[in-house]
């Protein structure tokens, strides 16, 4: 591991100033991803700016929605009563990630910025356009069973590993940040960039920006929501496919629906085509399957990951059917 400097920030402006004073510096939250990447040589910061003690650790109700700070731990977010009551899929998604020990350390801001778990990205002896632009993407012809089927390109087929971000995508989350020029915000839809021919550019955050929190707008439909994750072992594993879903059914008709997929693209995949197909129609398994097929029509699976198509389709049908049955009780 490269030698690095370390400094604990006292306040948000100070943290931003420290990072902008050194282009090779990085913010350090829980360290559950960054430190691992430093050990393997993928990340080689010259300086770490510790933001864990900044006053960004509150969760509060705002205009019928929620706002929570970037240093809120995953454990505290999942355990918060308002999160569990208003956005249960978010609490479930957070609890589906990592382990209890890691959730106690991992932060909201760090979770949003975690890097892909593609094996080629993590191995500095291999080419990787995300790590070394222009070097190639060996996953396309190599090991890719858990890689993207939507929104990928010839430059990168890696997936975003976050469970939390999938639920946030379903509920129109907004990411707030601070720069040397002042505060700003990005809708989560705009926060993660399409992979295109620049897979090394993962977010639209301005250079030197510090994530300060996340805002969830009021969403009554989210009260009846669920996150379902499929993985290769029962715990402490990344998804091979996941769905965050919320459903509002009245007299058998879908009044409102939210859908987002995980482990299928370089970013959380908001299933707006499926949502549009379902809204105003019957809340039946057949309709759910047709909507999933409409969303997945744009998929371009590789040789060894086409299994994700029926997997995600079946997840959509199962989760929405469960929610429809719960709504009818």
Short mmCIF file of N, CA and C in Angstrom, two decimals, residues 10-140:
data_model
loop_
_atom_site.label_atom_id
_atom_site.label_comp_id
_atom_site.label_asym_id
_atom_site.label_seq_id
_atom_site.Cartn_x
_atom_site.Cartn_y
_atom_site.Cartn_z
N UNK A 10 -12.89 18.97 10.38
CA UNK A 10 -13.66 19.50 11.51
C UNK A 10 -15.05 19.95 11.09
N UNK A 11 -15.20 20.35 9.84
CA UNK A 11 -16.50 20.80 9.35
C UNK A 11 -16.56 20.59 7.84
N UNK A 12 -17.76 20.77 7.26
CA UNK A 12 -17.94 20.50 5.84
C UNK A 12 -17.08 21.41 4.96
N UNK A 13 -17.09 22.74 5.16
CA UNK A 13 -16.22 23.59 4.33
C UNK A 13 -14.75 23.21 4.45
N UNK A 14 -14.34 22.85 5.66
CA UNK A 14 -12.94 22.45 5.84
C UNK A 14 -12.62 21.17 5.11
N UNK A 15 -13.54 20.22 5.11
CA UNK A 15 -13.32 18.96 4.40
C UNK A 15 -13.18 19.20 2.90
N UNK A 16 -14.06 20.02 2.37
CA UNK A 16 -14.02 20.32 0.93
C UNK A 16 -12.73 21.04 0.58
N UNK A 17 -12.31 21.97 1.42
CA UNK A 17 -11.06 22.70 1.17
C UNK A 17 -9.86 21.77 1.19
N UNK A 18 -9.83 20.82 2.13
CA UNK A 18 -8.72 19.89 2.22
C UNK A 18 -8.63 19.02 0.97
N UNK A 19 -9.76 18.55 0.49
CA UNK A 19 -9.74 17.70 -0.69
C UNK A 19 -9.29 18.49 -1.92
N UNK A 20 -9.78 19.71 -2.04
CA UNK A 20 -9.45 20.50 -3.21
C UNK A 20 -8.01 21.01 -3.20
N UNK A 21 -7.38 20.95 -2.04
CA UNK A 21 -5.98 21.37 -1.95
C UNK A 21 -5.04 20.30 -2.49
N UNK A 22 -5.53 19.07 -2.66
CA UNK A 22 -4.69 17.96 -3.12
C UNK A 22 -5.48 17.10 -4.10
N UNK A 23 -5.17 17.13 -5.38
CA UNK A 23 -5.93 16.35 -6.37
C UNK A 23 -5.83 14.85 -6.17
N UNK A 24 -4.88 14.39 -5.37
CA UNK A 24 -4.75 12.95 -5.11
C UNK A 24 -5.36 12.55 -3.77
N UNK A 25 -6.12 13.44 -3.16
CA UNK A 25 -6.77 13.13 -1.89
C UNK A 25 -8.11 12.44 -2.12
N UNK A 26 -8.58 11.74 -1.10
CA UNK A 26 -9.89 11.09 -1.14
C UNK A 26 -10.58 11.30 0.21
N UNK A 27 -11.91 11.38 0.17
CA UNK A 27 -12.68 11.38 1.40
C UNK A 27 -12.76 9.97 1.95
N UNK A 28 -12.69 9.85 3.26
CA UNK A 28 -12.80 8.56 3.95
C UNK A 28 -14.00 8.60 4.88
N UNK A 29 -14.97 7.70 4.64
CA UNK A 29 -16.10 7.56 5.53
C UNK A 29 -15.88 6.34 6.41
N UNK A 30 -16.64 5.27 6.14
CA UNK A 30 -16.45 4.04 6.90
C UNK A 30 -15.23 3.26 6.44
N UNK A 31 -14.80 3.49 5.20
CA UNK A 31 -13.62 2.81 4.68
C UNK A 31 -13.83 1.39 4.23
N UNK A 32 -15.09 0.93 4.19
CA UNK A 32 -15.34 -0.49 3.89
C UNK A 32 -15.07 -0.85 2.44
N UNK A 33 -15.01 0.12 1.55
CA UNK A 33 -14.66 -0.15 0.15
C UNK A 33 -13.32 0.48 -0.20
N UNK A 34 -13.13 1.74 0.15
CA UNK A 34 -11.91 2.45 -0.22
C UNK A 34 -10.66 1.77 0.33
N UNK A 35 -10.68 1.37 1.58
CA UNK A 35 -9.49 0.77 2.19
C UNK A 35 -9.16 -0.55 1.50
N UNK A 36 -10.18 -1.34 1.16
CA UNK A 36 -9.92 -2.59 0.43
C UNK A 36 -9.24 -2.30 -0.91
N UNK A 37 -9.70 -1.27 -1.61
CA UNK A 37 -9.12 -0.93 -2.91
C UNK A 37 -7.71 -0.38 -2.75
N UNK A 38 -7.44 0.27 -1.65
CA UNK A 38 -6.08 0.73 -1.38
C UNK A 38 -5.15 -0.46 -1.16
N UNK A 39 -5.63 -1.47 -0.50
CA UNK A 39 -4.80 -2.65 -0.23
C UNK A 39 -4.41 -3.37 -1.51
N UNK A 40 -5.31 -3.38 -2.49
CA UNK A 40 -5.03 -4.07 -3.75
C UNK A 40 -4.34 -3.18 -4.77
N UNK A 41 -4.19 -1.89 -4.47
CA UNK A 41 -3.52 -0.98 -5.39
C UNK A 41 -4.43 -0.35 -6.42
N UNK A 42 -5.73 -0.63 -6.37
CA UNK A 42 -6.66 0.00 -7.30
C UNK A 42 -6.78 1.49 -7.00
N UNK A 43 -6.90 1.82 -5.73
CA UNK A 43 -6.91 3.22 -5.29
C UNK A 43 -5.57 3.52 -4.62
N UNK A 44 -4.97 4.66 -4.98
CA UNK A 44 -3.67 5.03 -4.41
C UNK A 44 -3.67 6.50 -3.99
N UNK A 45 -4.55 6.88 -3.07
CA UNK A 45 -4.61 8.28 -2.66
C UNK A 45 -3.35 8.70 -1.91
N UNK A 46 -2.98 9.95 -2.11
CA UNK A 46 -1.84 10.49 -1.36
C UNK A 46 -2.25 11.00 0.00
N UNK A 47 -3.57 11.26 0.15
CA UNK A 47 -4.05 11.88 1.39
C UNK A 47 -5.49 11.44 1.62
N UNK A 48 -5.83 11.11 2.85
CA UNK A 48 -7.20 10.77 3.21
C UNK A 48 -7.77 11.86 4.11
N UNK A 49 -8.96 12.32 3.76
CA UNK A 49 -9.67 13.32 4.56
C UNK A 49 -10.84 12.61 5.24
N UNK A 50 -10.71 12.37 6.53
CA UNK A 50 -11.71 11.62 7.28
C UNK A 50 -12.92 12.51 7.57
N UNK A 51 -14.09 12.10 7.06
CA UNK A 51 -15.31 12.90 7.22
C UNK A 51 -16.30 12.24 8.18
N UNK A 52 -15.89 11.18 8.82
CA UNK A 52 -16.81 10.39 9.64
C UNK A 52 -17.41 11.20 10.79
N UNK A 53 -16.65 12.16 11.33
CA UNK A 53 -17.12 12.91 12.49
C UNK A 53 -17.86 14.20 12.11
N UNK A 54 -18.08 14.43 10.85
CA UNK A 54 -18.82 15.63 10.44
C UNK A 54 -20.28 15.54 10.89
N UNK A 55 -20.94 16.66 11.15
CA UNK A 55 -22.33 16.64 11.63
C UNK A 55 -23.32 16.37 10.49
N UNK A 56 -23.18 15.17 9.92
CA UNK A 56 -24.03 14.76 8.80
C UNK A 56 -24.67 13.40 9.10
N UNK A 57 -25.01 13.21 10.37
CA UNK A 57 -25.45 11.88 10.81
C UNK A 57 -26.88 11.86 11.31
N UNK A 58 -27.72 12.78 10.83
CA UNK A 58 -29.10 12.83 11.29
C UNK A 58 -30.06 12.29 10.23
N UNK A 59 -31.20 11.81 10.71
CA UNK A 59 -32.30 11.37 9.85
C UNK A 59 -33.54 12.13 10.32
N UNK A 60 -34.18 12.84 9.40
CA UNK A 60 -35.32 13.67 9.81
C UNK A 60 -36.40 13.68 8.74
N UNK A 61 -37.63 13.90 9.19
CA UNK A 61 -38.77 14.02 8.28
C UNK A 61 -38.83 15.44 7.73
N UNK A 62 -39.06 15.54 6.42
CA UNK A 62 -39.13 16.83 5.75
C UNK A 62 -40.24 16.78 4.69
N UNK A 63 -41.30 17.57 4.88
CA UNK A 63 -42.38 17.68 3.90
C UNK A 63 -42.95 16.32 3.49
N UNK A 64 -43.12 15.46 4.45
CA UNK A 64 -43.70 14.16 4.18
C UNK A 64 -42.70 13.13 3.70
N UNK A 65 -41.47 13.55 3.42
CA UNK A 65 -40.43 12.63 3.02
C UNK A 65 -39.37 12.52 4.10
N UNK A 66 -38.17 12.13 3.70
CA UNK A 66 -37.07 11.98 4.65
C UNK A 66 -35.81 12.62 4.11
N UNK A 67 -34.96 13.04 5.03
CA UNK A 67 -33.64 13.53 4.68
C UNK A 67 -32.65 12.89 5.64
N UNK A 68 -31.59 12.33 5.11
CA UNK A 68 -30.58 11.73 5.99
C UNK A 68 -29.19 12.09 5.49
N UNK A 69 -28.28 12.26 6.46
CA UNK A 69 -26.95 12.74 6.17
C UNK A 69 -26.03 11.67 5.62
N UNK A 70 -24.93 12.13 5.03
CA UNK A 70 -24.00 11.23 4.36
C UNK A 70 -23.24 10.33 5.32
N UNK A 71 -23.10 10.73 6.59
CA UNK A 71 -22.35 9.89 7.53
C UNK A 71 -23.25 9.00 8.38
N UNK A 72 -24.55 9.00 8.09
CA UNK A 72 -25.44 8.02 8.74
C UNK A 72 -24.95 6.62 8.36
N UNK A 73 -24.82 5.76 9.33
CA UNK A 73 -24.38 4.40 9.01
C UNK A 73 -25.52 3.60 8.40
N UNK A 74 -25.15 2.58 7.65
CA UNK A 74 -26.17 1.72 7.06
C UNK A 74 -27.04 1.09 8.14
N UNK A 75 -26.43 0.71 9.25
CA UNK A 75 -27.20 0.10 10.33
C UNK A 75 -28.24 1.06 10.90
N UNK A 76 -27.83 2.31 11.14
CA UNK A 76 -28.76 3.28 11.69
C UNK A 76 -29.87 3.62 10.70
N UNK A 77 -29.54 3.68 9.41
CA UNK A 77 -30.56 3.97 8.41
C UNK A 77 -31.61 2.86 8.38
N UNK A 78 -31.17 1.61 8.36
CA UNK A 78 -32.10 0.49 8.28
C UNK A 78 -32.96 0.35 9.53
N UNK A 79 -32.43 0.78 10.68
CA UNK A 79 -33.15 0.62 11.94
C UNK A 79 -34.10 1.76 12.24
N UNK A 80 -34.00 2.86 11.52
CA UNK A 80 -34.79 4.04 11.85
C UNK A 80 -36.28 3.79 11.60
N UNK A 81 -37.11 4.15 12.58
CA UNK A 81 -38.53 3.85 12.51
C UNK A 81 -39.20 4.48 11.29
N UNK A 82 -38.86 5.73 10.98
CA UNK A 82 -39.49 6.39 9.84
C UNK A 82 -39.10 5.74 8.52
N UNK A 83 -37.87 5.28 8.42
CA UNK A 83 -37.44 4.58 7.21
C UNK A 83 -38.22 3.28 7.07
N UNK A 84 -38.32 2.53 8.14
CA UNK A 84 -39.02 1.24 8.10
C UNK A 84 -40.51 1.41 7.82
N UNK A 85 -41.09 2.50 8.31
CA UNK A 85 -42.51 2.72 8.12
C UNK A 85 -42.84 3.33 6.76
N UNK A 86 -42.07 4.33 6.33
CA UNK A 86 -42.38 5.05 5.11
C UNK A 86 -41.75 4.45 3.85
N UNK A 87 -40.57 3.82 4.01
CA UNK A 87 -39.86 3.26 2.86
C UNK A 87 -39.29 1.88 3.24
N UNK A 88 -40.14 0.92 3.54
CA UNK A 88 -39.63 -0.38 4.00
C UNK A 88 -38.67 -1.05 3.03
N UNK A 89 -38.86 -0.84 1.72
CA UNK A 89 -37.93 -1.44 0.76
C UNK A 89 -36.52 -0.91 0.96
N UNK A 90 -36.37 0.33 1.38
CA UNK A 90 -35.05 0.89 1.62
C UNK A 90 -34.39 0.20 2.81
N UNK A 91 -35.13 0.03 3.89
CA UNK A 91 -34.58 -0.67 5.05
C UNK A 91 -34.18 -2.10 4.69
N UNK A 92 -35.03 -2.78 3.91
CA UNK A 92 -34.73 -4.15 3.50
C UNK A 92 -33.50 -4.21 2.61
N UNK A 93 -33.37 -3.23 1.71
CA UNK A 93 -32.22 -3.21 0.81
C UNK A 93 -30.92 -3.03 1.59
N UNK A 94 -30.93 -2.13 2.55
CA UNK A 94 -29.72 -1.89 3.35
C UNK A 94 -29.35 -3.15 4.13
N UNK A 95 -30.34 -3.80 4.72
CA UNK A 95 -30.07 -5.00 5.50
C UNK A 95 -29.64 -6.18 4.64
N UNK A 96 -29.94 -6.13 3.33
CA UNK A 96 -29.53 -7.20 2.43
C UNK A 96 -28.06 -7.09 2.04
N UNK A 97 -27.43 -5.96 2.35
CA UNK A 97 -26.05 -5.75 1.93
C UNK A 97 -25.05 -6.09 3.01
N UNK A 98 -23.93 -6.65 2.60
CA UNK A 98 -22.76 -6.88 3.46
C UNK A 98 -23.10 -7.71 4.70
N UNK A 99 -22.52 -7.31 5.85
CA UNK A 99 -22.75 -8.01 7.12
C UNK A 99 -23.05 -6.97 8.19
N UNK A 100 -23.48 -7.43 9.34
CA UNK A 100 -23.79 -6.51 10.42
C UNK A 100 -22.60 -5.64 10.80
N UNK A 101 -21.42 -6.25 10.85
CA UNK A 101 -20.22 -5.49 11.22
C UNK A 101 -19.91 -4.40 10.20
N UNK A 102 -20.04 -4.73 8.93
CA UNK A 102 -19.76 -3.74 7.88
C UNK A 102 -20.82 -2.66 7.84
N UNK A 103 -22.08 -3.04 8.06
CA UNK A 103 -23.15 -2.04 8.07
C UNK A 103 -22.97 -1.05 9.22
N UNK A 104 -22.35 -1.49 10.30
CA UNK A 104 -22.08 -0.59 11.43
C UNK A 104 -21.04 0.47 11.06
N UNK A 105 -20.21 0.17 10.08
CA UNK A 105 -19.15 1.10 9.66
C UNK A 105 -19.52 1.88 8.40
N UNK A 106 -20.14 1.22 7.45
CA UNK A 106 -20.42 1.82 6.14
C UNK A 106 -21.37 3.00 6.27
N UNK A 107 -21.16 4.01 5.44
CA UNK A 107 -21.98 5.22 5.50
C UNK A 107 -22.80 5.38 4.22
N UNK A 108 -23.82 6.21 4.31
CA UNK A 108 -24.67 6.48 3.16
C UNK A 108 -23.86 7.03 1.99
N UNK A 109 -23.03 8.03 2.26
CA UNK A 109 -22.23 8.62 1.20
C UNK A 109 -21.28 7.63 0.56
N UNK A 110 -20.63 6.83 1.39
CA UNK A 110 -19.72 5.83 0.87
C UNK A 110 -20.42 4.76 0.08
N UNK A 111 -21.61 4.37 0.52
CA UNK A 111 -22.37 3.35 -0.20
C UNK A 111 -22.69 3.82 -1.62
N UNK A 112 -23.07 5.08 -1.76
CA UNK A 112 -23.39 5.61 -3.08
C UNK A 112 -22.18 5.62 -4.00
N UNK A 113 -20.99 5.75 -3.43
CA UNK A 113 -19.78 5.88 -4.23
C UNK A 113 -18.97 4.60 -4.33
N UNK A 114 -19.46 3.48 -3.80
CA UNK A 114 -18.68 2.26 -3.85
C UNK A 114 -18.45 1.84 -5.30
N UNK A 115 -17.32 1.22 -5.53
CA UNK A 115 -16.92 0.83 -6.88
C UNK A 115 -17.40 -0.58 -7.21
N UNK A 116 -17.37 -0.90 -8.47
CA UNK A 116 -17.83 -2.22 -8.92
C UNK A 116 -16.98 -3.34 -8.33
N UNK A 117 -17.59 -4.51 -8.22
CA UNK A 117 -16.86 -5.69 -7.74
C UNK A 117 -16.39 -6.57 -8.90
N UNK A 118 -16.34 -6.05 -10.10
CA UNK A 118 -15.81 -6.79 -11.24
C UNK A 118 -14.39 -7.25 -10.93
N UNK A 119 -14.12 -8.53 -11.15
CA UNK A 119 -12.80 -9.07 -10.83
C UNK A 119 -11.67 -8.46 -11.62
N UNK A 120 -11.94 -8.06 -12.84
CA UNK A 120 -10.90 -7.44 -13.67
C UNK A 120 -10.58 -6.03 -13.17
N UNK A 121 -11.59 -5.33 -12.67
CA UNK A 121 -11.35 -4.01 -12.09
C UNK A 121 -10.49 -4.13 -10.84
N UNK A 122 -10.73 -5.15 -10.04
CA UNK A 122 -10.03 -5.32 -8.76
C UNK A 122 -8.61 -5.86 -8.91
N UNK A 123 -8.28 -6.37 -10.09
CA UNK A 123 -6.97 -6.99 -10.31
C UNK A 123 -6.11 -6.05 -11.17
N UNK A 124 -5.14 -5.41 -10.54
CA UNK A 124 -4.35 -4.40 -11.26
C UNK A 124 -3.44 -5.01 -12.32
N UNK A 125 -3.33 -6.34 -12.36
CA UNK A 125 -2.53 -6.96 -13.41
C UNK A 125 -3.33 -7.14 -14.70
N UNK A 126 -4.65 -6.84 -14.64
CA UNK A 126 -5.52 -7.01 -15.80
C UNK A 126 -5.88 -5.64 -16.39
N UNK A 127 -6.14 -5.58 -17.70
CA UNK A 127 -6.65 -4.33 -18.27
C UNK A 127 -8.07 -4.07 -17.77
N UNK A 128 -8.46 -2.80 -17.73
CA UNK A 128 -9.82 -2.43 -17.31
C UNK A 128 -10.05 -0.97 -17.67
N UNK A 129 -11.01 -0.71 -18.53
CA UNK A 129 -11.29 0.66 -18.94
C UNK A 129 -11.76 1.54 -17.79
N UNK A 130 -12.38 0.94 -16.80
CA UNK A 130 -12.86 1.72 -15.66
C UNK A 130 -11.69 2.17 -14.78
N UNK A 131 -10.68 1.32 -14.68
CA UNK A 131 -9.51 1.63 -13.86
C UNK A 131 -8.43 2.33 -14.67
N UNK A 132 -8.26 1.91 -15.92
CA UNK A 132 -7.23 2.46 -16.79
C UNK A 132 -7.84 2.72 -18.17
N UNK A 133 -8.42 3.89 -18.39
CA UNK A 133 -9.15 4.17 -19.63
C UNK A 133 -8.34 3.83 -20.88
N UNK A 134 -9.00 3.13 -21.81
CA UNK A 134 -8.37 2.76 -23.06
C UNK A 134 -7.66 1.43 -23.06
N UNK A 135 -7.61 0.76 -21.90
CA UNK A 135 -6.87 -0.51 -21.82
C UNK A 135 -7.70 -1.71 -22.26
N UNK A 136 -9.02 -1.57 -22.31
CA UNK A 136 -9.87 -2.66 -22.76
C UNK A 136 -10.77 -3.19 -21.66
N UNK A 137 -11.70 -4.07 -22.06
CA UNK A 137 -12.63 -4.71 -21.12
C UNK A 137 -12.59 -6.21 -21.32
N UNK A 138 -11.72 -6.91 -20.60
CA UNK A 138 -11.60 -8.36 -20.77
C UNK A 138 -12.82 -9.13 -20.31
N UNK A 139 -13.71 -8.51 -19.54
CA UNK A 139 -14.89 -9.22 -19.05
C UNK A 139 -15.82 -9.61 -20.20
N UNK A 140 -15.82 -8.86 -21.28
CA UNK A 140 -16.74 -9.14 -22.39
C UNK A 140 -16.50 -10.54 -22.94
#
